[in-house]
PDB file of C-alpha atoms in Angstrom:
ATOM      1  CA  UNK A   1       0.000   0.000   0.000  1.00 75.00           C
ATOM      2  CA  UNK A   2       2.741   2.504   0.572  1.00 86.00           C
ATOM      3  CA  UNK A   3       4.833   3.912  -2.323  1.00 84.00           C
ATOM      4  CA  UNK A   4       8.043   2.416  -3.678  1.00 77.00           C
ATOM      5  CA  UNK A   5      10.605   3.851  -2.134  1.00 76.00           C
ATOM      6  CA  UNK A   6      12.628   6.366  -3.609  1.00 67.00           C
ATOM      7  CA  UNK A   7      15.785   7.929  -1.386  1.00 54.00           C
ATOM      8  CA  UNK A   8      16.170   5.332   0.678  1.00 55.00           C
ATOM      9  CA  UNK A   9      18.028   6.660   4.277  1.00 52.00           C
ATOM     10  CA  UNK A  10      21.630   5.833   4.822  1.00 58.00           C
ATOM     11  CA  UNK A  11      20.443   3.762   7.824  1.00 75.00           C
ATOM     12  CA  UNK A  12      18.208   1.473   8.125  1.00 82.00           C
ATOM     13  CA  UNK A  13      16.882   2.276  11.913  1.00 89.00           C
ATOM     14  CA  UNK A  14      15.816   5.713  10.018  1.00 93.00           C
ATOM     15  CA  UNK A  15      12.833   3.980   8.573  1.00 92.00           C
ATOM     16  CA  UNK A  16      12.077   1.913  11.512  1.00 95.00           C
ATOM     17  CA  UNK A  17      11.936   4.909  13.589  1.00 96.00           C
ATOM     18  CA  UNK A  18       9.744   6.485  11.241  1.00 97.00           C
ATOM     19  CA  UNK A  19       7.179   3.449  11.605  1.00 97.00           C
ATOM     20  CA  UNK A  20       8.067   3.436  15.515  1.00 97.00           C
ATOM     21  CA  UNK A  21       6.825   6.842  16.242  1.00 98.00           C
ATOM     22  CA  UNK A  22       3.353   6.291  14.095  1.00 98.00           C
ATOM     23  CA  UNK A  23       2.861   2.938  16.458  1.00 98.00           C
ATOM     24  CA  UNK A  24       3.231   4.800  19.578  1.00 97.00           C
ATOM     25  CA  UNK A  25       1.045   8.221  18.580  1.00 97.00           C
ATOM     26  CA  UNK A  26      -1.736   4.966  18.019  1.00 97.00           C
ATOM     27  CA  UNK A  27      -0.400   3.440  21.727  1.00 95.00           C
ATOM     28  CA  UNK A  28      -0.840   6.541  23.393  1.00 94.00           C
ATOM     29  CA  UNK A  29      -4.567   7.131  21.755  1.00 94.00           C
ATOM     30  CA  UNK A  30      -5.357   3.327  23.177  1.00 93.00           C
ATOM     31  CA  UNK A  31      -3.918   3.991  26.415  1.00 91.00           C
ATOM     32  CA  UNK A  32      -5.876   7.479  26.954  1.00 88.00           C
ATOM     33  CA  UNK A  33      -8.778   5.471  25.957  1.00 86.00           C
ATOM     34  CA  UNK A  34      -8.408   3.012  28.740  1.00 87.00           C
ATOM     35  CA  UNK A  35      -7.965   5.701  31.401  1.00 84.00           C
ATOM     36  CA  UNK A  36     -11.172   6.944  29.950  1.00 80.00           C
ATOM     37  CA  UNK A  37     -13.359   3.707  29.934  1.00 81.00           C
ATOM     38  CA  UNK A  38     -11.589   2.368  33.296  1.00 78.00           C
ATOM     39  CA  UNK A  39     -12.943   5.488  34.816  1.00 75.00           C
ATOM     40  CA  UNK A  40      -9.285   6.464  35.426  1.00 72.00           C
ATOM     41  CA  UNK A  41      -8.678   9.999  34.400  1.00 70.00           C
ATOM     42  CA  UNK A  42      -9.090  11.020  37.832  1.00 72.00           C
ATOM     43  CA  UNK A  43      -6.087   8.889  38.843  1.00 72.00           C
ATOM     44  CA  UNK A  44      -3.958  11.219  39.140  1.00 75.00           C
ATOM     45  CA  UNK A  45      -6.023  13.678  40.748  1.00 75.00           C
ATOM     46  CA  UNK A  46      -3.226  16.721  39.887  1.00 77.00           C
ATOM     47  CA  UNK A  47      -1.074  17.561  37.273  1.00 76.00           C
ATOM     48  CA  UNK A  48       2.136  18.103  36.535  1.00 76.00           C
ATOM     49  CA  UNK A  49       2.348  16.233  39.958  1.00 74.00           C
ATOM     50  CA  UNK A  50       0.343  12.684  40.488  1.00 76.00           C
ATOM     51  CA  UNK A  51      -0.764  14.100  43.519  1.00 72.00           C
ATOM     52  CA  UNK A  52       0.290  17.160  45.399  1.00 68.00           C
ATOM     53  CA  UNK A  53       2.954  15.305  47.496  1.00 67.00           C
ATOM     54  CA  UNK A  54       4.367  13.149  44.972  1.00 72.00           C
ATOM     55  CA  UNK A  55       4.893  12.970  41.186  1.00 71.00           C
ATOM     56  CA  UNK A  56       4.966   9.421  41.091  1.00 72.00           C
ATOM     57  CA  UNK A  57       1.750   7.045  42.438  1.00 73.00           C
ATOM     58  CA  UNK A  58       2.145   6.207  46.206  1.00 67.00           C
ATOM     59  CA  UNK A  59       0.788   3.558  47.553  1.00 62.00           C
ATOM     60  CA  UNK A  60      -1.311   4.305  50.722  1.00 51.00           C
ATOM     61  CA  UNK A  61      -3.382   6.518  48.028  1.00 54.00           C
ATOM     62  CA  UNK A  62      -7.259   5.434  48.060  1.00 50.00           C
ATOM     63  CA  UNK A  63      -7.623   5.517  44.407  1.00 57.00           C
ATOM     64  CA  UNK A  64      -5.586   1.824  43.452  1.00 68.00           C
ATOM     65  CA  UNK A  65      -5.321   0.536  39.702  1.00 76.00           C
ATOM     66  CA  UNK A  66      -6.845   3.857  38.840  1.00 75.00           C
ATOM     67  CA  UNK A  67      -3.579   5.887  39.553  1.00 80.00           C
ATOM     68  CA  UNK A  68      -1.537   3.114  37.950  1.00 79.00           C
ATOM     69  CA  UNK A  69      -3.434   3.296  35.007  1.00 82.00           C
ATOM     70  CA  UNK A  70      -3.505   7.114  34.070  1.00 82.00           C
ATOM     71  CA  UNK A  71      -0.327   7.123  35.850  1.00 82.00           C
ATOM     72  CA  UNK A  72       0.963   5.153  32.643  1.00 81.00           C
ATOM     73  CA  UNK A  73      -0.584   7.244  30.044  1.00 83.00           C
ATOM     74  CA  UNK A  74       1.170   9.759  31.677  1.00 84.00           C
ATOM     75  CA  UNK A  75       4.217   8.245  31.658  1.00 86.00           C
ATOM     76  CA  UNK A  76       3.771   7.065  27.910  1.00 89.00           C
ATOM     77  CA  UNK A  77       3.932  10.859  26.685  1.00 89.00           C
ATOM     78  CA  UNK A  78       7.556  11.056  27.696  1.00 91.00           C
ATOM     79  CA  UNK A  79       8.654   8.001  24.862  1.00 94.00           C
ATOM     80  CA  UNK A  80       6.741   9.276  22.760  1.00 96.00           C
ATOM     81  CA  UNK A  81       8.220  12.313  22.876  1.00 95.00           C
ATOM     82  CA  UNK A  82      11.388  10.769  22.932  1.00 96.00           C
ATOM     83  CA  UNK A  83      10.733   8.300  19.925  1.00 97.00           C
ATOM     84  CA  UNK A  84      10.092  11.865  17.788  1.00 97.00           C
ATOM     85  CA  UNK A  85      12.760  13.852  19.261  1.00 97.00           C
ATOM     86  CA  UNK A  86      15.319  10.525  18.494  1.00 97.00           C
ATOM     87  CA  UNK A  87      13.395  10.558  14.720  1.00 97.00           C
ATOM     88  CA  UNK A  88      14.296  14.595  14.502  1.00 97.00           C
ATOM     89  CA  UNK A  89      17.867  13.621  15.071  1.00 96.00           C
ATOM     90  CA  UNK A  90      18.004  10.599  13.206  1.00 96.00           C
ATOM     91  CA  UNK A  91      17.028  12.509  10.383  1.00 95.00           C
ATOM     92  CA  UNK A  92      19.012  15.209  10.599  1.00 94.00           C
ATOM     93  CA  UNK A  93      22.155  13.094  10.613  1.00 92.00           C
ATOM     94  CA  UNK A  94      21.623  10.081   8.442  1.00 92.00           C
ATOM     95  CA  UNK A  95      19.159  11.338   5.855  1.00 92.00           C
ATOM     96  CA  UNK A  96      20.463  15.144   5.535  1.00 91.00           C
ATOM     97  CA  UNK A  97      19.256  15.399   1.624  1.00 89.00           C
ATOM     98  CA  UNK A  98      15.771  15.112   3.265  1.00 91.00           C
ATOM     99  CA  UNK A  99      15.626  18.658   4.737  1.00 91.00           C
ATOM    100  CA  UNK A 100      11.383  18.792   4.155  1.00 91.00           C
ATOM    101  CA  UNK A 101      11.310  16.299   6.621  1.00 95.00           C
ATOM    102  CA  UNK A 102      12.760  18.069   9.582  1.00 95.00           C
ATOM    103  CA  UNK A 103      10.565  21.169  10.456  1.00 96.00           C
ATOM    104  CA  UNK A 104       7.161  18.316   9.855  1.00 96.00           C
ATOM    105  CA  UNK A 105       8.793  16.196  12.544  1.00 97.00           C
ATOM    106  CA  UNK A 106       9.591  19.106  14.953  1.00 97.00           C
ATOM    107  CA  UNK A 107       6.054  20.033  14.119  1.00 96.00           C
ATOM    108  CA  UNK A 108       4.871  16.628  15.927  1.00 97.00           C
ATOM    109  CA  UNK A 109       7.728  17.696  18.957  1.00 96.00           C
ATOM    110  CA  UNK A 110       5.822  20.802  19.360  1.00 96.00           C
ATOM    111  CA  UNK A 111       2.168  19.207  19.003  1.00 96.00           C
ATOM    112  CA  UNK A 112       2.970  16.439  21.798  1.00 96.00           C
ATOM    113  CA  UNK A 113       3.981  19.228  23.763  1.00 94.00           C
ATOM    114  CA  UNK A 114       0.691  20.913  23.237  1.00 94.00           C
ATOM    115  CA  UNK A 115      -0.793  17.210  24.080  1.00 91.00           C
ATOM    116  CA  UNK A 116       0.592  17.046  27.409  1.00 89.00           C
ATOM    117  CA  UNK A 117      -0.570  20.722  28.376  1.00 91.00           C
ATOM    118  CA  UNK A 118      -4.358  19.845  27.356  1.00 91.00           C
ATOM    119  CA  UNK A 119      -4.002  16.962  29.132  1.00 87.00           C
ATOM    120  CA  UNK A 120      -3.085  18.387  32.629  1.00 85.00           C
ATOM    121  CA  UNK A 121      -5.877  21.487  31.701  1.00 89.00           C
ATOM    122  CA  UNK A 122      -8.337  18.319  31.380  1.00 84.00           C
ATOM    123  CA  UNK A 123      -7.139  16.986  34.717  1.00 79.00           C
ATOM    124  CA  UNK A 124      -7.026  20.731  36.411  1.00 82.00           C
ATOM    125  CA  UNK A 125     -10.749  21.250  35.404  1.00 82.00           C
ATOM    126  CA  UNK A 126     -12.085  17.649  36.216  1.00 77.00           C
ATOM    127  CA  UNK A 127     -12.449  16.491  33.176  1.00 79.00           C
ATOM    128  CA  UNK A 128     -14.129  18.885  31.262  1.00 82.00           C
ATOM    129  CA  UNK A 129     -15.602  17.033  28.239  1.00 83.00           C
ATOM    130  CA  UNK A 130     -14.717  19.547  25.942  1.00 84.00           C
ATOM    131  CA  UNK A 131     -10.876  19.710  27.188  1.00 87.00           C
ATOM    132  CA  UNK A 132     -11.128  16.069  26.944  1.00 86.00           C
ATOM    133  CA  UNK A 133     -12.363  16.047  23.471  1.00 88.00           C
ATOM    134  CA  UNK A 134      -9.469  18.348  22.623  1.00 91.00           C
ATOM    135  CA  UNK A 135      -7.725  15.874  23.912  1.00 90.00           C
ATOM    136  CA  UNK A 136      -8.365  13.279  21.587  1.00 92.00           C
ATOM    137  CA  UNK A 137      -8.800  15.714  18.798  1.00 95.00           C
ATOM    138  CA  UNK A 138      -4.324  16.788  18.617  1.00 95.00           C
ATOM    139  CA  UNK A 139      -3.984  12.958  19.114  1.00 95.00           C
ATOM    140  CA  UNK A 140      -5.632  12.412  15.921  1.00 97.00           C
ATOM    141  CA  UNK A 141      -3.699  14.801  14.758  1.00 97.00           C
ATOM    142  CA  UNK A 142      -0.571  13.255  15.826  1.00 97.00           C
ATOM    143  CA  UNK A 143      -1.812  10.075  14.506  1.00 98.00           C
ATOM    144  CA  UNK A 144      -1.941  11.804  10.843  1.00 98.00           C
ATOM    145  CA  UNK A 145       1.192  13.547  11.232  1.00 98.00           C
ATOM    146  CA  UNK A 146       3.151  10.752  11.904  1.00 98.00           C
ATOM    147  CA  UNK A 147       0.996   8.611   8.988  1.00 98.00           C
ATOM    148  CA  UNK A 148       1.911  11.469   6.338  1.00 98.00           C
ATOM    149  CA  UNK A 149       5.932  11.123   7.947  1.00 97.00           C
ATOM    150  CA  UNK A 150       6.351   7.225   7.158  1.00 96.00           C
ATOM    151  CA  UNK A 151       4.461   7.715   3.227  1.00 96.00           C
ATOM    152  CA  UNK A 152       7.179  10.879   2.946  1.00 95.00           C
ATOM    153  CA  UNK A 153       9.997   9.021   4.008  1.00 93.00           C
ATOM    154  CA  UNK A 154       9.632   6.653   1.048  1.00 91.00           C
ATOM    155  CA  UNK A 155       8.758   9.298  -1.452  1.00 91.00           C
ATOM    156  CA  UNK A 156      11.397  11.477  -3.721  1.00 90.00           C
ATOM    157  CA  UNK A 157      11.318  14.974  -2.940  1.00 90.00           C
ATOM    158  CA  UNK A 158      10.633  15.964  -6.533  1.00 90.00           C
ATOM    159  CA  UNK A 159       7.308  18.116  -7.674  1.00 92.00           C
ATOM    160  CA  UNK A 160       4.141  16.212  -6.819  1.00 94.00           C
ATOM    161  CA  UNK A 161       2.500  14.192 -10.334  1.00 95.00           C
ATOM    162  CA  UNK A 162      -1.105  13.727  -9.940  1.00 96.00           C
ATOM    163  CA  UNK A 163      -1.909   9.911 -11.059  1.00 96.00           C
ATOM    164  CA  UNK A 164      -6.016  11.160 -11.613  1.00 96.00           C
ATOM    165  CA  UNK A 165      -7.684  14.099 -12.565  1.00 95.00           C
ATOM    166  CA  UNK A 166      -8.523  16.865 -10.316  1.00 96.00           C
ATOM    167  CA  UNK A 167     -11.933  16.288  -9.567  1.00 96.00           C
ATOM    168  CA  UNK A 168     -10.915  13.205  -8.133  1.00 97.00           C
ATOM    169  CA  UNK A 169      -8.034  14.781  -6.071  1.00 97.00           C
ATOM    170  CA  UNK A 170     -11.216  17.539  -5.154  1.00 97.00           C
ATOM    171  CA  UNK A 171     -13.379  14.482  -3.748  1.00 97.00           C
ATOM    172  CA  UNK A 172     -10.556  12.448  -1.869  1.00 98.00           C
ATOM    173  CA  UNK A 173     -10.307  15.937   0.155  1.00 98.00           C
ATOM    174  CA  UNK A 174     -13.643  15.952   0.582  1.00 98.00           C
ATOM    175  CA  UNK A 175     -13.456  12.750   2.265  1.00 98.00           C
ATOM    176  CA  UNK A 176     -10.396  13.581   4.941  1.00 98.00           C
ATOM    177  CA  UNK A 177     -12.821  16.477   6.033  1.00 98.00           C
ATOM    178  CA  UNK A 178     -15.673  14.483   6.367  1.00 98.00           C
ATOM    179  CA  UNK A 179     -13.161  12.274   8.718  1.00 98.00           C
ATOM    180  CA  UNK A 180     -12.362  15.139  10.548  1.00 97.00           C
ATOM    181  CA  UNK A 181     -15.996  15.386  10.758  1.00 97.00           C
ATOM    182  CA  UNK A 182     -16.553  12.155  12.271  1.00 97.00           C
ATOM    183  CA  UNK A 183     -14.096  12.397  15.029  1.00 97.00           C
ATOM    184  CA  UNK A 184     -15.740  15.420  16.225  1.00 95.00           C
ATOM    185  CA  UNK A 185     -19.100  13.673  16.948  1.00 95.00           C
ATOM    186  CA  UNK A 186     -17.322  10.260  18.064  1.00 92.00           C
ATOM    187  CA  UNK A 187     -15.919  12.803  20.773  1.00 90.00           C
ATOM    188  CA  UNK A 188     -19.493  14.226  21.334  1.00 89.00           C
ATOM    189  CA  UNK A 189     -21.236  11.075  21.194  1.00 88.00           C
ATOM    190  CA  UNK A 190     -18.380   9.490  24.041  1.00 83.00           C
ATOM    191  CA  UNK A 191     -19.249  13.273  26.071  1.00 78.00           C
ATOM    192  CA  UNK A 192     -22.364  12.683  26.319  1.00 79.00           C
ATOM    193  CA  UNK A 193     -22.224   8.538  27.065  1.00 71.00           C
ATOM    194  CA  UNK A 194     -21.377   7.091  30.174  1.00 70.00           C
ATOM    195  CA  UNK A 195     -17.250   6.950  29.525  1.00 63.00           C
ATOM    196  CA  UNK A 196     -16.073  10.480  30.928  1.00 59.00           C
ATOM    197  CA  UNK A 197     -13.429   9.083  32.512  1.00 50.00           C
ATOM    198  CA  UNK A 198     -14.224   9.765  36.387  1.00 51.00           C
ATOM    199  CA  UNK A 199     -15.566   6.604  37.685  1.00 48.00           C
ATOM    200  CA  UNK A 200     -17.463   8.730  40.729  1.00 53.00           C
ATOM    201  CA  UNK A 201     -18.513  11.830  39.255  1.00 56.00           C
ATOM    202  CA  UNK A 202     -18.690  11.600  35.534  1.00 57.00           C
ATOM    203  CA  UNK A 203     -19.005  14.791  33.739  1.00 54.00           C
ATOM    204  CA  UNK A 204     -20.973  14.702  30.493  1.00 66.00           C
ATOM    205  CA  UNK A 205     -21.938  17.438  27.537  1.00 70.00           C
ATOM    206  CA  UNK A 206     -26.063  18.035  27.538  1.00 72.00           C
ATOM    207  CA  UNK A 207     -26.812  16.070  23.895  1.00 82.00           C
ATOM    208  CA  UNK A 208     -29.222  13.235  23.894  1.00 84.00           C
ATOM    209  CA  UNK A 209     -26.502  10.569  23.462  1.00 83.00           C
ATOM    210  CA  UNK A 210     -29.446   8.755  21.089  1.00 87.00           C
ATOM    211  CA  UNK A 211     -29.528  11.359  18.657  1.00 90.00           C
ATOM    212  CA  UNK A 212     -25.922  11.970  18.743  1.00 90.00           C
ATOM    213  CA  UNK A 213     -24.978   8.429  18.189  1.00 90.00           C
ATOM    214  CA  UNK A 214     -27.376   8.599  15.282  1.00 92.00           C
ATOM    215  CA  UNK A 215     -25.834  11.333  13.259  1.00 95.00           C
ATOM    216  CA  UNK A 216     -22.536   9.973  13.935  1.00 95.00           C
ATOM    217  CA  UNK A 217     -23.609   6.615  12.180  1.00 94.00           C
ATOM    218  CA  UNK A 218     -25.528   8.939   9.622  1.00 96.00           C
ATOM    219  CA  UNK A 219     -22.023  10.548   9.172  1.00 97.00           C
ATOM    220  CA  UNK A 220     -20.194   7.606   8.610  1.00 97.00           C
ATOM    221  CA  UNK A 221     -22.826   6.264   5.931  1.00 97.00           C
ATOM    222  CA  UNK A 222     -21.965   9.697   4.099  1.00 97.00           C
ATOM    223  CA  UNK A 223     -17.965   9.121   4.415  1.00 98.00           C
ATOM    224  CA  UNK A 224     -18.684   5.382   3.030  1.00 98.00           C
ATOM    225  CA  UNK A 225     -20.379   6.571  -0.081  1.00 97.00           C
ATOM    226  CA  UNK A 226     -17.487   9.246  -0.731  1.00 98.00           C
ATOM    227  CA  UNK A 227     -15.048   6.150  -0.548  1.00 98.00           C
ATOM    228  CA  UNK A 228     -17.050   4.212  -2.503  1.00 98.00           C
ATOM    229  CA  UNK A 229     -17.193   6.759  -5.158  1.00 98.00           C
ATOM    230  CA  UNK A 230     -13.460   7.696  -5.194  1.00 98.00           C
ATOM    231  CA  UNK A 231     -12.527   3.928  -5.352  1.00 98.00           C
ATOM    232  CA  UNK A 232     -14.515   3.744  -8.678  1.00 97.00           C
ATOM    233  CA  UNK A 233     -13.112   6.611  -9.469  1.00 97.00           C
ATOM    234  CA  UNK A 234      -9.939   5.804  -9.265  1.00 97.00           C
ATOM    235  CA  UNK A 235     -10.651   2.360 -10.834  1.00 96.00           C
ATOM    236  CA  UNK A 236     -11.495   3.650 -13.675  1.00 95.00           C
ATOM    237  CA  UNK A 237      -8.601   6.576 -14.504  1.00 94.00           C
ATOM    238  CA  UNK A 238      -5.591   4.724 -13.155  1.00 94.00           C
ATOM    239  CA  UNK A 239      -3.743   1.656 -13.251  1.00 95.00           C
ATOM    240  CA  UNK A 240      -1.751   2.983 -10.152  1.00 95.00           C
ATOM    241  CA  UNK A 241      -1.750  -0.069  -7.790  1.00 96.00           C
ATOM    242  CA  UNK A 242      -0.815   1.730  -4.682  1.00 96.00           C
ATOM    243  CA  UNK A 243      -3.883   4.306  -5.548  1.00 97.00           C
ATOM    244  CA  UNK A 244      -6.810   1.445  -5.845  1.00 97.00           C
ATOM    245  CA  UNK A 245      -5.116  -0.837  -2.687  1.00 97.00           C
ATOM    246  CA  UNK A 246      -5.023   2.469  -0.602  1.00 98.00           C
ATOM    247  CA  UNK A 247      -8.735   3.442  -1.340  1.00 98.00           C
ATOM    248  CA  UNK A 248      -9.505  -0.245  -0.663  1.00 98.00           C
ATOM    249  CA  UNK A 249      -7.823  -0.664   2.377  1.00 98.00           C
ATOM    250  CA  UNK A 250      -9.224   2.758   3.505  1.00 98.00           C
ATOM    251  CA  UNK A 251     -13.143   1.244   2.934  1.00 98.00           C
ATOM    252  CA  UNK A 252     -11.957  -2.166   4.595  1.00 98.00           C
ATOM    253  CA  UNK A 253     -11.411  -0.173   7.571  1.00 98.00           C
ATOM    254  CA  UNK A 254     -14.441   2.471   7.525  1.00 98.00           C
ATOM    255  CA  UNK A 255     -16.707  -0.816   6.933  1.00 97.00           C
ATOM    256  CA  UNK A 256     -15.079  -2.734  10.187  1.00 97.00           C
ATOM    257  CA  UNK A 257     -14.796   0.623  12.182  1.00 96.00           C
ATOM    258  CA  UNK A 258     -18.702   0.774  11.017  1.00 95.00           C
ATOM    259  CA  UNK A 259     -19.276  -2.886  12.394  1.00 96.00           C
ATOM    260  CA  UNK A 260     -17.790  -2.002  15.822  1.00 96.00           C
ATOM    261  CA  UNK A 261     -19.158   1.311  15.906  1.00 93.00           C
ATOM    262  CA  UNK A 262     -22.977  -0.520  15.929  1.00 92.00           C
ATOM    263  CA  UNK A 263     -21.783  -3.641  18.035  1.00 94.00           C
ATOM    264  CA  UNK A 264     -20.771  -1.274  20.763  1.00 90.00           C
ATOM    265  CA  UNK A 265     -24.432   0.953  20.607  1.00 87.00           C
ATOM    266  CA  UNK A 266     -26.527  -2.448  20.631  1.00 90.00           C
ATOM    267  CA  UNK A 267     -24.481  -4.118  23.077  1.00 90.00           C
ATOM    268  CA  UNK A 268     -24.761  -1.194  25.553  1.00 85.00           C
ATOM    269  CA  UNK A 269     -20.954   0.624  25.292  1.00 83.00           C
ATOM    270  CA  UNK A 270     -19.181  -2.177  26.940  1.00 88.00           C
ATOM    271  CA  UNK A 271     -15.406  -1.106  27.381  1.00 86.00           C
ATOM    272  CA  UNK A 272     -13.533  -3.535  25.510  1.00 90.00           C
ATOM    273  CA  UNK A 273     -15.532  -2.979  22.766  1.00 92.00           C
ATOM    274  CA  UNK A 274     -15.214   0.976  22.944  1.00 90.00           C
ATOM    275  CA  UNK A 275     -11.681   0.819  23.328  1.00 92.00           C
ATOM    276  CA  UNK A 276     -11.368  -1.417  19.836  1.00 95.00           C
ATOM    277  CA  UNK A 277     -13.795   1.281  18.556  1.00 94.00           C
ATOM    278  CA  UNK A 278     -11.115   3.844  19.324  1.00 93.00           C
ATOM    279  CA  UNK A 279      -7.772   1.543  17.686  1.00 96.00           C
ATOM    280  CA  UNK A 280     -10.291   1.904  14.690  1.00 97.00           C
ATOM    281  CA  UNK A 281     -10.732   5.183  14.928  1.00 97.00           C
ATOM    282  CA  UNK A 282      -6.795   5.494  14.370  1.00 97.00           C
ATOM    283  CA  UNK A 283      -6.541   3.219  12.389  1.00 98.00           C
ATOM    284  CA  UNK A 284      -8.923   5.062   9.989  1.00 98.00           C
ATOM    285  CA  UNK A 285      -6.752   8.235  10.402  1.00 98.00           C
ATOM    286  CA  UNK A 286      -4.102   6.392   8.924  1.00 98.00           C
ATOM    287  CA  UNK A 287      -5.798   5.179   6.142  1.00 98.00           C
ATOM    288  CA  UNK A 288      -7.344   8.076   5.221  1.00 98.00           C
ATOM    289  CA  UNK A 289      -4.333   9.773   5.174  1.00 98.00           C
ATOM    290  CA  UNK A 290      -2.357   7.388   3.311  1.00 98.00           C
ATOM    291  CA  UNK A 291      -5.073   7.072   0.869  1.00 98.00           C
ATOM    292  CA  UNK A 292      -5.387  10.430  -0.189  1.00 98.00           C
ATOM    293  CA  UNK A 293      -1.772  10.813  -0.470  1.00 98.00           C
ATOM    294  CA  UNK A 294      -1.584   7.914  -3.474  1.00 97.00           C
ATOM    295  CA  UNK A 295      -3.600  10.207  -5.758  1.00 97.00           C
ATOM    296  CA  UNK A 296       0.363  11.395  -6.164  1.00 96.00           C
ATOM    297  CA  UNK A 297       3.529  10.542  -6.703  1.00 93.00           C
ATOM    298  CA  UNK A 298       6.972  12.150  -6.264  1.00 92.00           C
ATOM    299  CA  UNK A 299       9.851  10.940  -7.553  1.00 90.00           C
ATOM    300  CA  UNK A 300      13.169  11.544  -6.392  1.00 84.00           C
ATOM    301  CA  UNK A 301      14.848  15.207  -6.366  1.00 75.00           C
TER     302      UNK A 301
END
């Protein structure tokens, strides 16, 4: 599904790091999800500090697992920014023809930066869902910055060459906002459920969580048809392989994201089943991104 590469790096940890710090933006959305659905977000009941007498959990506190668990999350931010900042430097020394690369990846240094900070406002005003939606929102964002650095990595850095026609190109765009879209109501539709993340006092938005869930689905049933239609669009104008097995991949995923996405509603929001919900919800980030970036090619510089 990804492109052929084209500069390959002068090391071959380069790439693996590049892969590395995509798999642990998606470990760090999964892991925020548990401390959500475990009723953990409370946990740590301060931030920077896990409570006001120690930054690390302490035993004789009342709250248990709960403090382990968002404890961890916690904890998690630091490799992950340590996995980009290592991928910054990486870069810089063993690939330095790939100079577009660097200020994208100290873009991600900056936005887990801004992660962290949201997280402790979320934890500061009890878990706020809006701060907590927020929350999840830069992670996604993470999630797609780190998708678009492993496709660069294998690209040239020569001028972009379309491989369909720009109405096409117009309609795949179409479909990364309608993504964005849909994460915005999955957040809404989680506000105003009964995973907050405070296991005592859970904090919701005021939206029927019925109607909510409904235009989410009707949302996704939208974002299926666009996929549909740029698939057979792209079907039709290309022979690209990577093009029609990155639209195809991306509607394998929407459909089983769509199949957990109902299994969790009828089955009452059971945890496990939420927390796959939100793996897919990455997952389809990634595809999406990946998908709209094989309507072009660039060769090498």
């Amino acid at each position: 599904m990804l492109p052929t590469p084209q500069d390959r790096p002068t090391n071959p940890w380069l790439r693996r790091l590049f892969w590395i710090n995509l798999v642990v933006e998606v470990l760090i959305v999964v892991t925020g999800g548990l401390v959500r659905l475990t009723g953990s977000g409370l946990g740590c009941p301060t931030w920077p500090r896990c409570t006001d007498a120690s930054l690390t959990p302490q035993r004789h506190e009342a709250l248990g697992i709960h403090t382990y668990i968002e404890f961890g999350n916690r904890t998690l931010t630091s490799v992950v920014g340590g996995v980009a900042l290592a991928l910054l430097i990486a870069t810089w020394r063993w690939a330095p023809h790939r100079k577009g690369l660097r200020l994208p990846i100290a873009l991600v240094l900056v936005g887990i930066a801004v992660q962290a900070v949201v997280g402790g406002i979320s934890v500061r005003m009890d878990l706020n869902p809006a701060i907590v939606a927020t929350h999840f929102l830069v992670s996604m964002l993470l999630v797609m910055a780190s998708a678009w650095l492993v496709w660069r990595e294998r690209e040239g850095d020569g001028a972009p060459v379309p491989v369909v026609r720009r109405e096409v190109r117009l309609l795949s765009y179409a479909v990364a906002a309608l993504a964005l879209v849909i994460l915005v109501l999955g957040t809404m539709v989680t506000g105003s459920g009964p995973h907050s993340g405070d296991a005592d006092e859970p904090a919701r938005l005021g939206i029927d969580p019925r109607t909510i869930s409904w235009l989410h689905a009707d949302t996704v049933m939208l974002f299926i048809g666009l996929v549909v239609a740029v698939l057979v669009a792209v079907r039709i104008s290309t022979d690209d392989r990577v093009a029609r097995r990155s639209w195809l991949v991306l509607l394998g995923v929407t459909l089983a994201q769509g199949a957990v996405g109902y299994t969790q509603y009828f089955t009452g929001l059971p945890w496990v089943v939420v927390l796959v919900h939100m793996l897919g919800a990455s997952l389809l980030v990634v595809a999406t991104t990946w998908a709209v970036l094989s309507l072009r090619h660039r060769p090498a510089a």
